[in-house]
JSON list of C-alpha atoms in Angstrom, two decimals:
[
{"chain": "A", "resi": 1, "resn": "GLN", "atom": "CA", "xyz": [36.30, 53.85, 1.52]},
{"chain": "A", "resi": 2, "resn": "ARG", "atom": "CA", "xyz": [35.92, 50.21, 0.60]},
{"chain": "A", "resi": 3, "resn": "ARG", "atom": "CA", "xyz": [33.47, 49.34, -2.17]},
{"chain": "A", "resi": 4, "resn": "VAL", "atom": "CA", "xyz": [31.50, 46.15, -2.09]},
{"chain": "A", "resi": 5, "resn": "HIS", "atom": "CA", "xyz": [30.58, 44.73, -5.44]},
{"chain": "A", "resi": 6, "resn": "GLY", "atom": "CA", "xyz": [27.41, 43.18, -4.08]},
{"chain": "A", "resi": 7, "resn": "GLY", "atom": "CA", "xyz": [25.15, 44.48, -6.83]},
{"chain": "A", "resi": 8, "resn": "ARG", "atom": "CA", "xyz": [27.14, 42.92, -9.67]},
{"chain": "A", "resi": 9, "resn": "PHE", "atom": "CA", "xyz": [27.66, 39.67, -7.70]},
{"chain": "A", "resi": 10, "resn": "LEU", "atom": "CA", "xyz": [23.95, 39.38, -6.97]},
{"chain": "A", "resi": 11, "resn": "ARG", "atom": "CA", "xyz": [23.02, 40.01, -10.61]},
{"chain": "A", "resi": 12, "resn": "VAL", "atom": "CA", "xyz": [25.47, 37.35, -11.86]},
{"chain": "A", "resi": 13, "resn": "PHE", "atom": "CA", "xyz": [24.59, 34.91, -9.06]},
{"chain": "A", "resi": 14, "resn": "GLY", "atom": "CA", "xyz": [20.89, 35.60, -9.56]},
{"chain": "A", "resi": 15, "resn": "THR", "atom": "CA", "xyz": [21.14, 34.80, -13.27]},
{"chain": "A", "resi": 16, "resn": "ILE", "atom": "CA", "xyz": [23.07, 31.59, -12.61]},
{"chain": "A", "resi": 17, "resn": "PHE", "atom": "CA", "xyz": [20.71, 30.63, -9.80]},
{"chain": "A", "resi": 18, "resn": "ALA", "atom": "CA", "xyz": [17.63, 31.30, -11.93]},
{"chain": "A", "resi": 19, "resn": "THR", "atom": "CA", "xyz": [19.05, 29.18, -14.78]},
{"chain": "A", "resi": 20, "resn": "MET", "atom": "CA", "xyz": [19.87, 26.33, -12.38]},
{"chain": "A", "resi": 21, "resn": "LEU", "atom": "CA", "xyz": [16.43, 26.58, -10.81]},
{"chain": "A", "resi": 22, "resn": "ARG", "atom": "CA", "xyz": [14.71, 26.39, -14.22]},
{"chain": "A", "resi": 23, "resn": "ARG", "atom": "CA", "xyz": [16.82, 23.37, -15.18]},
{"chain": "A", "resi": 24, "resn": "PHE", "atom": "CA", "xyz": [16.27, 21.67, -11.84]},
{"chain": "A", "resi": 25, "resn": "SER", "atom": "CA", "xyz": [12.57, 22.49, -11.94]},
{"chain": "A", "resi": 26, "resn": "SER", "atom": "CA", "xyz": [12.16, 21.03, -15.41]},
{"chain": "A", "resi": 27, "resn": "VAL", "atom": "CA", "xyz": [14.10, 17.88, -14.43]},
{"chain": "A", "resi": 28, "resn": "ALA", "atom": "CA", "xyz": [12.14, 17.58, -11.18]},
{"chain": "A", "resi": 29, "resn": "TYR", "atom": "CA", "xyz": [8.90, 18.24, -13.04]},
{"chain": "A", "resi": 30, "resn": "ARG", "atom": "CA", "xyz": [9.68, 15.48, -15.57]},
{"chain": "A", "resi": 31, "resn": "GLN", "atom": "CA", "xyz": [10.52, 13.07, -12.73]},
{"chain": "A", "resi": 32, "resn": "VAL", "atom": "CA", "xyz": [7.23, 13.86, -10.99]},
{"chain": "A", "resi": 33, "resn": "LEU", "atom": "CA", "xyz": [5.35, 13.33, -14.27]},
{"chain": "A", "resi": 34, "resn": "ARG", "atom": "CA", "xyz": [7.09, 9.98, -14.85]},
{"chain": "A", "resi": 35, "resn": "ALA", "atom": "CA", "xyz": [6.28, 8.86, -11.31]},
{"chain": "A", "resi": 36, "resn": "ALA", "atom": "CA", "xyz": [2.65, 9.93, -11.71]},
{"chain": "A", "resi": 37, "resn": "GLU", "atom": "CA", "xyz": [2.39, 8.08, -15.04]},
{"chain": "A", "resi": 38, "resn": "ALA", "atom": "CA", "xyz": [3.93, 4.95, -13.52]},
{"chain": "A", "resi": 39, "resn": "THR", "atom": "CA", "xyz": [1.54, 5.15, -10.57]},
{"chain": "A", "resi": 40, "resn": "SER", "atom": "CA", "xyz": [-1.50, 5.64, -12.78]},
{"chain": "A", "resi": 41, "resn": "ALA", "atom": "CA", "xyz": [-0.42, 2.66, -14.90]},
{"chain": "A", "resi": 42, "resn": "GLN", "atom": "CA", "xyz": [-0.59, 0.45, -11.82]},
{"chain": "A", "resi": 43, "resn": "PRO", "atom": "CA", "xyz": [-4.00, -0.72, -10.64]},
{"chain": "A", "resi": 44, "resn": "SER", "atom": "CA", "xyz": [-5.33, 1.46, -7.85]},
{"chain": "A", "resi": 45, "resn": "ALA", "atom": "CA", "xyz": [-6.93, -1.44, -5.99]},
{"chain": "A", "resi": 46, "resn": "PRO", "atom": "CA", "xyz": [-5.15, -4.58, -4.82]},
{"chain": "A", "resi": 47, "resn": "GLU", "atom": "CA", "xyz": [-5.24, -7.57, -7.08]},
{"chain": "A", "resi": 48, "resn": "VAL", "atom": "CA", "xyz": [-8.47, -9.51, -6.67]},
{"chain": "A", "resi": 49, "resn": "LEU", "atom": "CA", "xyz": [-7.72, -12.86, -5.09]},
{"chain": "A", "resi": 50, "resn": "THR", "atom": "CA", "xyz": [-9.89, -15.82, -5.85]},
{"chain": "A", "resi": 51, "resn": "ALA", "atom": "CA", "xyz": [-11.08, -18.34, -3.30]},
{"chain": "A", "resi": 52, "resn": "THR", "atom": "CA", "xyz": [-8.43, -20.72, -4.62]},
{"chain": "A", "resi": 53, "resn": "SER", "atom": "CA", "xyz": [-5.55, -18.26, -4.13]},
{"chain": "A", "resi": 54, "resn": "LYS", "atom": "CA", "xyz": [-2.83, -19.91, -2.11]},
{"chain": "A", "resi": 55, "resn": "LEU", "atom": "CA", "xyz": [0.54, -18.93, -0.77]},
{"chain": "A", "resi": 56, "resn": "LYS", "atom": "CA", "xyz": [3.52, -20.88, -2.11]},
{"chain": "A", "resi": 57, "resn": "LEU", "atom": "CA", "xyz": [5.82, -21.71, 0.82]},
{"chain": "A", "resi": 58, "resn": "ASN", "atom": "CA", "xyz": [9.50, -22.59, 0.73]},
{"chain": "A", "resi": 59, "resn": "PHE", "atom": "CA", "xyz": [10.81, -23.36, 4.22]},
{"chain": "A", "resi": 60, "resn": "GLY", "atom": "CA", "xyz": [14.43, -24.30, 4.66]},
{"chain": "A", "resi": 61, "resn": "LEU", "atom": "CA", "xyz": [16.92, -25.15, 7.37]},
{"chain": "A", "resi": 62, "resn": "PRO", "atom": "CA", "xyz": [20.68, -25.52, 6.85]},
{"chain": "A", "resi": 63, "resn": "SER", "atom": "CA", "xyz": [20.31, -29.30, 7.12]},
{"chain": "A", "resi": 64, "resn": "GLU", "atom": "CA", "xyz": [17.16, -29.79, 5.03]},
{"chain": "A", "resi": 65, "resn": "SER", "atom": "CA", "xyz": [14.41, -28.29, 2.93]},
{"chain": "A", "resi": 66, "resn": "VAL", "atom": "CA", "xyz": [11.27, -28.68, 5.05]},
{"chain": "A", "resi": 67, "resn": "TYR", "atom": "CA", "xyz": [8.90, -27.50, 2.30]},
{"chain": "A", "resi": 68, "resn": "LYS", "atom": "CA", "xyz": [9.49, -26.65, -1.31]},
{"chain": "A", "resi": 69, "resn": "ASN", "atom": "CA", "xyz": [6.68, -25.07, -3.33]},
{"chain": "A", "resi": 70, "resn": "ARG", "atom": "CA", "xyz": [4.08, -26.16, -0.75]},
{"chain": "A", "resi": 71, "resn": "MET", "atom": "CA", "xyz": [0.70, -24.50, -1.26]},
{"chain": "A", "resi": 72, "resn": "VAL", "atom": "CA", "xyz": [-0.70, -23.19, 2.04]},
{"chain": "A", "resi": 73, "resn": "ASP", "atom": "CA", "xyz": [-3.51, -20.93, 3.16]},
{"chain": "A", "resi": 74, "resn": "MET", "atom": "CA", "xyz": [-1.40, -18.94, 5.63]},
{"chain": "A", "resi": 75, "resn": "ILE", "atom": "CA", "xyz": [1.81, -18.90, 7.66]},
{"chain": "A", "resi": 76, "resn": "VAL", "atom": "CA", "xyz": [2.30, -17.07, 10.98]},
{"chain": "A", "resi": 77, "resn": "LEU", "atom": "CA", "xyz": [5.83, -15.87, 11.66]},
{"chain": "A", "resi": 78, "resn": "PRO", "atom": "CA", "xyz": [7.54, -14.74, 14.90]},
{"chain": "A", "resi": 79, "resn": "THR", "atom": "CA", "xyz": [9.41, -11.50, 14.14]},
{"chain": "A", "resi": 80, "resn": "ASP", "atom": "CA", "xyz": [11.09, -8.76, 16.12]},
{"chain": "A", "resi": 81, "resn": "GLU", "atom": "CA", "xyz": [8.01, -6.60, 15.49]},
{"chain": "A", "resi": 82, "resn": "GLY", "atom": "CA", "xyz": [5.66, -9.32, 16.75]},
{"chain": "A", "resi": 83, "resn": "GLN", "atom": "CA", "xyz": [3.85, -12.21, 15.11]},
{"chain": "A", "resi": 84, "resn": "PHE", "atom": "CA", "xyz": [2.15, -11.67, 11.79]},
{"chain": "A", "resi": 85, "resn": "GLY", "atom": "CA", "xyz": [0.31, -13.79, 9.29]},
{"chain": "A", "resi": 86, "resn": "VAL", "atom": "CA", "xyz": [1.10, -14.03, 5.60]},
{"chain": "A", "resi": 87, "resn": "VAL", "atom": "CA", "xyz": [-1.53, -14.99, 3.02]},
{"chain": "A", "resi": 88, "resn": "ALA", "atom": "CA", "xyz": [-1.62, -14.91, -0.79]},
{"chain": "A", "resi": 89, "resn": "GLY", "atom": "CA", "xyz": [-1.35, -11.35, -2.07]},
{"chain": "A", "resi": 90, "resn": "HIS", "atom": "CA", "xyz": [0.65, -10.07, 0.93]},
{"chain": "A", "resi": 91, "resn": "ALA", "atom": "CA", "xyz": [2.79, -7.01, 0.28]},
{"chain": "A", "resi": 92, "resn": "PRO", "atom": "CA", "xyz": [6.47, -7.75, -0.40]},
{"chain": "A", "resi": 93, "resn": "LEU", "atom": "CA", "xyz": [8.53, -7.73, 2.78]},
{"chain": "A", "resi": 94, "resn": "VAL", "atom": "CA", "xyz": [11.72, -8.97, 4.39]},
{"chain": "A", "resi": 95, "resn": "ALA", "atom": "CA", "xyz": [11.34, -9.86, 8.07]},
{"chain": "A", "resi": 96, "resn": "LYS", "atom": "CA", "xyz": [13.90, -10.94, 10.65]},
{"chain": "A", "resi": 97, "resn": "LEU", "atom": "CA", "xyz": [12.65, -13.96, 12.58]},
{"chain": "A", "resi": 98, "resn": "LYS", "atom": "CA", "xyz": [13.13, -14.21, 16.31]},
{"chain": "A", "resi": 99, "resn": "PRO", "atom": "CA", "xyz": [13.04, -17.42, 18.34]},
{"chain": "A", "resi": 100, "resn": "GLY", "atom": "CA", "xyz": [9.50, -18.78, 18.38]},
{"chain": "A", "resi": 101, "resn": "LEU", "atom": "CA", "xyz": [6.88, -20.86, 16.63]},
{"chain": "A", "resi": 102, "resn": "VAL", "atom": "CA", "xyz": [6.22, -20.74, 12.91]},
{"chain": "A", "resi": 103, "resn": "THR", "atom": "CA", "xyz": [2.65, -21.90, 12.36]},
{"chain": "A", "resi": 104, "resn": "ILE", "atom": "CA", "xyz": [1.66, -23.20, 8.92]},
{"chain": "A", "resi": 105, "resn": "PHE", "atom": "CA", "xyz": [-1.97, -23.56, 7.86]},
{"chain": "A", "resi": 106, "resn": "PRO", "atom": "CA", "xyz": [-1.94, -26.03, 4.94]},
{"chain": "A", "resi": 107, "resn": "GLU", "atom": "CA", "xyz": [-4.61, -26.25, 2.24]},
{"chain": "A", "resi": 108, "resn": "ALA", "atom": "CA", "xyz": [-6.28, -29.10, 4.02]},
{"chain": "A", "resi": 109, "resn": "GLY", "atom": "CA", "xyz": [-5.57, -30.60, 7.37]},
{"chain": "A", "resi": 110, "resn": "LYS", "atom": "CA", "xyz": [-4.29, -29.60, 10.74]},
{"chain": "A", "resi": 111, "resn": "GLU", "atom": "CA", "xyz": [-1.97, -26.66, 11.34]},
{"chain": "A", "resi": 112, "resn": "GLU", "atom": "CA", "xyz": [1.71, -27.49, 11.59]},
{"chain": "A", "resi": 113, "resn": "LYS", "atom": "CA", "xyz": [4.16, -25.85, 13.98]},
{"chain": "A", "resi": 114, "resn": "PHE", "atom": "CA", "xyz": [7.92, -25.55, 13.92]},
{"chain": "A", "resi": 115, "resn": "PHE", "atom": "CA", "xyz": [10.18, -23.96, 16.50]},
{"chain": "A", "resi": 116, "resn": "VAL", "atom": "CA", "xyz": [12.85, -21.74, 14.91]},
{"chain": "A", "resi": 117, "resn": "SER", "atom": "CA", "xyz": [15.77, -20.07, 16.66]},
{"chain": "A", "resi": 118, "resn": "GLY", "atom": "CA", "xyz": [15.88, -17.20, 14.17]},
{"chain": "A", "resi": 119, "resn": "GLY", "atom": "CA", "xyz": [16.31, -16.48, 10.49]},
{"chain": "A", "resi": 120, "resn": "PHE", "atom": "CA", "xyz": [14.60, -14.46, 7.77]},
{"chain": "A", "resi": 121, "resn": "ALA", "atom": "CA", "xyz": [11.34, -14.51, 5.84]},
{"chain": "A", "resi": 122, "resn": "PHE", "atom": "CA", "xyz": [11.11, -13.12, 2.33]},
{"chain": "A", "resi": 123, "resn": "ILE", "atom": "CA", "xyz": [7.60, -12.37, 1.11]},
{"chain": "A", "resi": 124, "resn": "HIS", "atom": "CA", "xyz": [7.43, -11.79, -2.64]},
{"chain": "A", "resi": 125, "resn": "LYS", "atom": "CA", "xyz": [4.71, -9.99, -4.58]},
{"chain": "A", "resi": 126, "resn": "ASN", "atom": "CA", "xyz": [3.81, -13.15, -6.50]},
{"chain": "A", "resi": 127, "resn": "SER", "atom": "CA", "xyz": [2.40, -14.89, -3.38]},
{"chain": "A", "resi": 128, "resn": "VAL", "atom": "CA", "xyz": [5.62, -16.74, -2.55]},
{"chain": "A", "resi": 129, "resn": "CYS", "atom": "CA", "xyz": [7.06, -16.85, 0.95]},
{"chain": "A", "resi": 130, "resn": "ASP", "atom": "CA", "xyz": [10.62, -18.08, 1.52]},
{"chain": "A", "resi": 131, "resn": "VAL", "atom": "CA", "xyz": [11.55, -18.85, 5.13]},
{"chain": "A", "resi": 132, "resn": "ALA", "atom": "CA", "xyz": [15.22, -19.46, 5.93]},
{"chain": "A", "resi": 133, "resn": "ALA", "atom": "CA", "xyz": [15.70, -20.49, 9.55]},
{"chain": "A", "resi": 134, "resn": "VAL", "atom": "CA", "xyz": [19.00, -20.95, 11.39]},
{"chain": "A", "resi": 135, "resn": "GLU", "atom": "CA", "xyz": [17.70, -23.98, 13.30]},
{"chain": "A", "resi": 136, "resn": "GLY", "atom": "CA", "xyz": [14.28, -25.54, 13.59]},
{"chain": "A", "resi": 137, "resn": "CYS", "atom": "CA", "xyz": [12.33, -28.56, 14.80]},
{"chain": "A", "resi": 138, "resn": "HIS", "atom": "CA", "xyz": [8.85, -29.72, 15.74]},
{"chain": "A", "resi": 139, "resn": "PRO", "atom": "CA", "xyz": [7.88, -28.58, 19.25]},
{"chain": "A", "resi": 140, "resn": "ASP", "atom": "CA", "xyz": [7.37, -32.26, 20.16]},
{"chain": "A", "resi": 141, "resn": "ASP", "atom": "CA", "xyz": [11.12, -32.77, 19.64]},
{"chain": "A", "resi": 142, "resn": "LEU", "atom": "CA", "xyz": [11.95, -30.26, 22.39]},
{"chain": "A", "resi": 143, "resn": "ASP", "atom": "CA", "xyz": [12.76, -31.68, 25.85]},
{"chain": "A", "resi": 144, "resn": "PRO", "atom": "CA", "xyz": [11.06, -29.67, 28.64]},
{"chain": "A", "resi": 145, "resn": "VAL", "atom": "CA", "xyz": [13.59, -30.91, 31.24]},
{"chain": "A", "resi": 146, "resn": "ALA", "atom": "CA", "xyz": [16.56, -29.83, 29.12]},
{"chain": "A", "resi": 147, "resn": "ILE", "atom": "CA", "xyz": [14.86, -26.50, 28.42]},
{"chain": "A", "resi": 148, "resn": "LYS", "atom": "CA", "xyz": [14.38, -25.88, 32.15]},
{"chain": "A", "resi": 149, "resn": "ALA", "atom": "CA", "xyz": [18.07, -26.62, 32.84]},
{"chain": "A", "resi": 150, "resn": "GLY", "atom": "CA", "xyz": [19.20, -24.44, 29.90]},
{"chain": "A", "resi": 151, "resn": "LEU", "atom": "CA", "xyz": [16.92, -21.63, 31.03]},
{"chain": "A", "resi": 152, "resn": "ALA", "atom": "CA", "xyz": [18.43, -21.65, 34.53]},
{"chain": "A", "resi": 153, "resn": "GLU", "atom": "CA", "xyz": [21.99, -21.64, 33.15]},
{"chain": "A", "resi": 154, "resn": "ALA", "atom": "CA", "xyz": [21.18, -18.82, 30.67]},
{"chain": "A", "resi": 155, "resn": "LYS", "atom": "CA", "xyz": [19.67, -16.70, 33.48]},
{"chain": "A", "resi": 156, "resn": "ARG", "atom": "CA", "xyz": [22.75, -17.27, 35.62]},
{"chain": "A", "resi": 157, "resn": "LEU", "atom": "CA", "xyz": [25.11, -16.37, 32.77]},
{"chain": "A", "resi": 158, "resn": "ALA", "atom": "CA", "xyz": [23.10, -13.26, 31.78]},
{"chain": "A", "resi": 159, "resn": "GLU", "atom": "CA", "xyz": [23.10, -11.97, 35.35]},
{"chain": "A", "resi": 160, "resn": "THR", "atom": "CA", "xyz": [26.51, -12.99, 36.69]},
{"chain": "A", "resi": 161, "resn": "GLY", "atom": "CA", "xyz": [28.71, -13.64, 33.65]},
{"chain": "A", "resi": 162, "resn": "ALA", "atom": "CA", "xyz": [32.42, -13.03, 34.21]},
{"chain": "A", "resi": 163, "resn": "SER", "atom": "CA", "xyz": [32.56, -10.56, 31.31]},
{"chain": "A", "resi": 164, "resn": "ASP", "atom": "CA", "xyz": [30.25, -8.44, 29.19]},
{"chain": "A", "resi": 165, "resn": "VAL", "atom": "CA", "xyz": [30.60, -10.97, 26.38]},
{"chain": "A", "resi": 166, "resn": "GLU", "atom": "CA", "xyz": [29.42, -13.80, 28.65]},
{"chain": "A", "resi": 167, "resn": "LYS", "atom": "CA", "xyz": [26.48, -11.67, 29.81]},
{"chain": "A", "resi": 168, "resn": "ILE", "atom": "CA", "xyz": [25.50, -10.97, 26.21]},
{"chain": "A", "resi": 169, "resn": "LYS", "atom": "CA", "xyz": [25.77, -14.67, 25.31]},
{"chain": "A", "resi": 170, "resn": "GLY", "atom": "CA", "xyz": [23.59, -15.44, 28.34]},
{"chain": "A", "resi": 171, "resn": "SER", "atom": "CA", "xyz": [21.00, -12.88, 27.22]},
{"chain": "A", "resi": 172, "resn": "ILE", "atom": "CA", "xyz": [20.85, -14.41, 23.74]},
{"chain": "A", "resi": 173, "resn": "GLN", "atom": "CA", "xyz": [20.54, -17.93, 25.20]},
{"chain": "A", "resi": 174, "resn": "LEU", "atom": "CA", "xyz": [17.87, -16.68, 27.59]},
{"chain": "A", "resi": 175, "resn": "GLU", "atom": "CA", "xyz": [15.76, -15.35, 24.70]},
{"chain": "A", "resi": 176, "resn": "VAL", "atom": "CA", "xyz": [15.98, -18.69, 22.87]},
{"chain": "A", "resi": 177, "resn": "TYR", "atom": "CA", "xyz": [15.26, -20.82, 25.97]},
{"chain": "A", "resi": 178, "resn": "GLU", "atom": "CA", "xyz": [12.29, -18.63, 26.93]},
{"chain": "A", "resi": 179, "resn": "ALA", "atom": "CA", "xyz": [10.85, -19.06, 23.43]},
{"chain": "A", "resi": 180, "resn": "MET", "atom": "CA", "xyz": [11.44, -22.83, 23.59]},
{"chain": "A", "resi": 181, "resn": "SER", "atom": "CA", "xyz": [9.73, -22.91, 26.97]},
{"chain": "A", "resi": 182, "resn": "TRP", "atom": "CA", "xyz": [6.66, -21.18, 25.54]},
{"chain": "A", "resi": 183, "resn": "ALA", "atom": "CA", "xyz": [6.75, -23.57, 22.55]},
{"chain": "A", "resi": 184, "resn": "VAL", "atom": "CA", "xyz": [6.35, -26.58, 24.84]},
{"chain": "A", "resi": 185, "resn": "GLY", "atom": "CA", "xyz": [3.61, -24.82, 26.81]},
{"chain": "A", "resi": 186, "resn": "VAL", "atom": "CA", "xyz": [5.60, -23.89, 29.94]},
{"chain": "A", "resi": 187, "resn": "ASP", "atom": "CA", "xyz": [5.66, -20.33, 31.28]},
{"chain": "A", "resi": 188, "resn": "PRO", "atom": "CA", "xyz": [9.41, -19.51, 31.56]},
{"chain": "A", "resi": 189, "resn": "SER", "atom": "CA", "xyz": [8.85, -17.46, 34.72]},
{"chain": "A", "resi": 190, "resn": "LYS", "atom": "CA", "xyz": [7.56, -20.62, 36.41]},
{"chain": "A", "resi": 191, "resn": "ALA", "atom": "CA", "xyz": [10.17, -22.98, 34.97]}
]
């Protein structure tokens, strides 16, 4: 008859397991304590912002720096998750920009708009927002006639491109031309 040495194995394994568990538990416990201490050291409420709190905006294109250290009340960004506004004290975040309008609300004066074809926005905890756009311009610089022609060509390419690559290029162009169409106040479905 074959003997299984399960009892001895379990005693040895159990001792090793119990020792590892105690060590892991004490390490895990210390990590939890450190995290709790770090959390309690941080203020539980958000920083109080004064009426003069402003957002520092840096907005750049490959060809130029549109704004550097410009103090603004708010900026509204077009992202893949939708549009959202950033004000002083906003939580840190990195957001991918999609084609659309960036709207800037300066300290004083009229809001300013820029069309961007894409890029990234970096919101820092110290009330700084860095916007890096691939391309951008004032909506007034966009030509509605050229947009309409580009929109028609992009639709054609997206639907009837000779290859999958052409169809994908058409889809990307279509997204940009639709956003440009909205930027100049024209519904792309009616263009």
